[in-house]
Amino acid sequence: MSPESIDYMLMNITISMNTVLNFLHSMALSTSNKRWLADHLYEEIRAEEKAVPVVKVKRKLTEKEKDELFEKMVGIWKDDPIGDKVIEAIRIGRQPVGYERKLAYIDEDE
């Protein structure tokens, strides 16, 4: 289903709900009638929420999925022409004024 068709469907639902609400307002319902309607709608909602869990249970990622996600995030600057400039700016920003130090990398031979 395309996003446009979903938007159209939601728009139609909203229009339908407004039509129902306008119809209810056109009826001279007493406060007790409105309360009765609201209570019955609320009970239906509660029954539906019990039947279908609202919160999806998150499963733990496997080690392979974690590695794939990590690799995806690490490689985000891989082919970006500005990537080297960003890395250099980070390195410069890490150098405190008045101190000389070299950042060491895990894969760098000394």
PDB file of C-alpha atoms in Angstrom:
ATOM      1  CA  MET A   1       0.000   0.000   0.000  1.00  0.00           C
ATOM      2  CA  SER A   2       1.498   3.310  -1.044  1.00  0.00           C
ATOM      3  CA  PRO A   3       1.848   6.271   1.352  1.00  0.00           C
ATOM      4  CA  GLU A   4      -0.587   8.250  -0.824  1.00  0.00           C
ATOM      5  CA  SER A   5      -3.275   5.592  -0.525  1.00  0.00           C
ATOM      6  CA  ILE A   6      -2.722   5.406   3.246  1.00  0.00           C
ATOM      7  CA  ASP A   7      -3.069   9.197   3.503  1.00  0.00           C
ATOM      8  CA  TYR A   8      -6.260   9.040   1.424  1.00  0.00           C
ATOM      9  CA  MET A   9      -7.652   6.249   3.591  1.00  0.00           C
ATOM     10  CA  LEU A  10      -6.848   8.151   6.808  1.00  0.00           C
ATOM     11  CA  MET A  11      -8.445  11.289   5.393  1.00  0.00           C
ATOM     12  CA  ASN A  12     -11.613   9.313   4.603  1.00  0.00           C
ATOM     13  CA  ILE A  13     -11.660   7.815   8.086  1.00  0.00           C
ATOM     14  CA  THR A  14     -11.305  11.289   9.613  1.00  0.00           C
ATOM     15  CA  ILE A  15     -14.133  12.627   7.458  1.00  0.00           C
ATOM     16  CA  SER A  16     -16.305   9.650   8.417  1.00  0.00           C
ATOM     17  CA  MET A  17     -15.576  10.132  12.115  1.00  0.00           C
ATOM     18  CA  ASN A  18     -16.444  13.836  11.840  1.00  0.00           C
ATOM     19  CA  THR A  19     -19.683  12.907  10.059  1.00  0.00           C
ATOM     20  CA  VAL A  20     -20.606  10.515  12.872  1.00  0.00           C
ATOM     21  CA  LEU A  21     -19.759  13.144  15.485  1.00  0.00           C
ATOM     22  CA  ASN A  22     -21.810  15.792  13.666  1.00  0.00           C
ATOM     23  CA  PHE A  23     -24.707  13.323  13.471  1.00  0.00           C
ATOM     24  CA  LEU A  24     -24.489  12.670  17.217  1.00  0.00           C
ATOM     25  CA  HIS A  25     -24.433  16.409  17.906  1.00  0.00           C
ATOM     26  CA  SER A  26     -27.527  16.854  15.753  1.00  0.00           C
ATOM     27  CA  MET A  27     -29.413  14.470  18.035  1.00  0.00           C
ATOM     28  CA  ALA A  28     -30.628  15.959  21.269  1.00  0.00           C
ATOM     29  CA  LEU A  29     -28.799  13.468  23.461  1.00  0.00           C
ATOM     30  CA  SER A  30     -28.978  13.907  27.191  1.00  0.00           C
ATOM     31  CA  THR A  31     -25.890  13.738  29.332  1.00  0.00           C
ATOM     32  CA  SER A  32     -26.821  10.215  30.428  1.00  0.00           C
ATOM     33  CA  ASN A  33     -27.235   9.140  26.772  1.00  0.00           C
ATOM     34  CA  LYS A  34     -23.778  10.514  25.961  1.00  0.00           C
ATOM     35  CA  ARG A  35     -22.326   8.765  29.019  1.00  0.00           C
ATOM     36  CA  TRP A  36     -23.963   5.472  27.974  1.00  0.00           C
ATOM     37  CA  LEU A  37     -22.488   5.751  24.462  1.00  0.00           C
ATOM     38  CA  ALA A  38     -19.043   6.685  25.774  1.00  0.00           C
ATOM     39  CA  ASP A  39     -19.055   3.826  28.294  1.00  0.00           C
ATOM     40  CA  HIS A  40     -19.985   1.276  25.629  1.00  0.00           C
ATOM     41  CA  LEU A  41     -17.325   2.547  23.232  1.00  0.00           C
ATOM     42  CA  TYR A  42     -14.770   2.488  26.029  1.00  0.00           C
ATOM     43  CA  GLU A  43     -15.658  -1.107  26.962  1.00  0.00           C
ATOM     44  CA  GLU A  44     -15.233  -2.171  23.325  1.00  0.00           C
ATOM     45  CA  ILE A  45     -11.831  -0.500  23.227  1.00  0.00           C
ATOM     46  CA  ARG A  46     -10.720  -2.271  26.410  1.00  0.00           C
ATOM     47  CA  ALA A  47     -11.865  -5.644  25.042  1.00  0.00           C
ATOM     48  CA  GLU A  48      -9.966  -5.058  21.786  1.00  0.00           C
ATOM     49  CA  GLU A  49      -6.814  -3.993  23.622  1.00  0.00           C
ATOM     50  CA  LYS A  50      -6.909  -7.170  25.717  1.00  0.00           C
ATOM     51  CA  ALA A  51      -7.337  -9.319  22.608  1.00  0.00           C
ATOM     52  CA  VAL A  52      -4.454  -7.714  20.686  1.00  0.00           C
ATOM     53  CA  PRO A  53      -1.297  -6.730  22.514  1.00  0.00           C
ATOM     54  CA  VAL A  54      -0.588  -3.053  21.949  1.00  0.00           C
ATOM     55  CA  VAL A  55       3.120  -3.236  22.809  1.00  0.00           C
ATOM     56  CA  LYS A  56       5.278  -5.490  20.698  1.00  0.00           C
ATOM     57  CA  VAL A  57       7.817  -7.488  22.639  1.00  0.00           C
ATOM     58  CA  LYS A  58      11.320  -6.555  21.576  1.00  0.00           C
ATOM     59  CA  ARG A  59      13.579  -9.474  20.923  1.00  0.00           C
ATOM     60  CA  LYS A  60      17.273  -9.392  21.637  1.00  0.00           C
ATOM     61  CA  LEU A  61      19.541  -9.015  18.638  1.00  0.00           C
ATOM     62  CA  THR A  62      21.776 -11.923  17.786  1.00  0.00           C
ATOM     63  CA  GLU A  63      25.517 -11.352  17.756  1.00  0.00           C
ATOM     64  CA  LYS A  64      25.450 -11.491  13.947  1.00  0.00           C
ATOM     65  CA  GLU A  65      22.698  -8.807  13.818  1.00  0.00           C
ATOM     66  CA  LYS A  66      24.675  -6.637  16.252  1.00  0.00           C
ATOM     67  CA  ASP A  67      27.797  -6.978  14.101  1.00  0.00           C
ATOM     68  CA  GLU A  68      25.857  -6.131  10.927  1.00  0.00           C
ATOM     69  CA  LEU A  69      24.314  -3.069  12.582  1.00  0.00           C
ATOM     70  CA  PHE A  70      27.713  -1.959  13.876  1.00  0.00           C
ATOM     71  CA  GLU A  71      29.309  -2.392  10.442  1.00  0.00           C
ATOM     72  CA  LYS A  72      26.481  -0.428   8.855  1.00  0.00           C
ATOM     73  CA  MET A  73      26.957   2.470  11.287  1.00  0.00           C
ATOM     74  CA  VAL A  74      30.755   2.430  11.113  1.00  0.00           C
ATOM     75  CA  GLY A  75      30.721   2.588   7.337  1.00  0.00           C
ATOM     76  CA  ILE A  76      28.401   5.581   7.236  1.00  0.00           C
ATOM     77  CA  TRP A  77      31.214   7.977   6.225  1.00  0.00           C
ATOM     78  CA  LYS A  78      32.989   5.455   3.984  1.00  0.00           C
ATOM     79  CA  ASP A  79      32.154   6.957   0.587  1.00  0.00           C
ATOM     80  CA  ASP A  80      31.303  10.474   1.741  1.00  0.00           C
ATOM     81  CA  PRO A  81      33.698  13.091   0.321  1.00  0.00           C
ATOM     82  CA  ILE A  82      33.406  15.185   3.485  1.00  0.00           C
ATOM     83  CA  GLY A  83      34.130  12.210   5.754  1.00  0.00           C
ATOM     84  CA  ASP A  84      37.893  12.834   5.971  1.00  0.00           C
ATOM     85  CA  LYS A  85      37.298  16.501   6.840  1.00  0.00           C
ATOM     86  CA  VAL A  86      34.884  15.532   9.619  1.00  0.00           C
ATOM     87  CA  ILE A  87      37.359  13.014  11.033  1.00  0.00           C
ATOM     88  CA  GLU A  88      40.170  15.598  10.944  1.00  0.00           C
ATOM     89  CA  ALA A  89      37.939  18.198  12.651  1.00  0.00           C
ATOM     90  CA  ILE A  90      37.171  15.686  15.413  1.00  0.00           C
ATOM     91  CA  ARG A  91      40.885  14.919  15.843  1.00  0.00           C
ATOM     92  CA  ILE A  92      41.739  18.637  16.042  1.00  0.00           C
ATOM     93  CA  GLY A  93      38.909  19.224  18.506  1.00  0.00           C
ATOM     94  CA  ARG A  94      40.282  16.526  20.778  1.00  0.00           C
ATOM     95  CA  GLN A  95      43.654  18.257  21.086  1.00  0.00           C
ATOM     96  CA  PRO A  96      43.652  20.443  24.210  1.00  0.00           C
ATOM     97  CA  VAL A  97      45.436  23.773  23.850  1.00  0.00           C
ATOM     98  CA  GLY A  98      48.986  23.615  25.188  1.00  0.00           C
ATOM     99  CA  TYR A  99      49.226  19.827  25.156  1.00  0.00           C
ATOM    100  CA  GLU A 100      50.845  17.719  22.503  1.00  0.00           C
ATOM    101  CA  ARG A 101      49.499  14.238  22.184  1.00  0.00           C
ATOM    102  CA  LYS A 102      48.872  11.667  19.529  1.00  0.00           C
ATOM    103  CA  LEU A 103      45.659   9.728  19.261  1.00  0.00           C
ATOM    104  CA  ALA A 104      46.331   6.010  19.233  1.00  0.00           C
ATOM    105  CA  TYR A 105      44.265   3.631  17.188  1.00  0.00           C
ATOM    106  CA  ILE A 106      43.699  -0.013  17.967  1.00  0.00           C
ATOM    107  CA  ASP A 107      44.864  -1.174  14.540  1.00  0.00           C
ATOM    108  CA  GLU A 108      47.876   1.170  14.425  1.00  0.00           C
ATOM    109  CA  ASP A 109      51.350  -0.315  14.843  1.00  0.00           C
ATOM    110  CA  GLU A 110      53.648   1.666  17.059  1.00  0.00           C
TER     111      GLU A 110
END
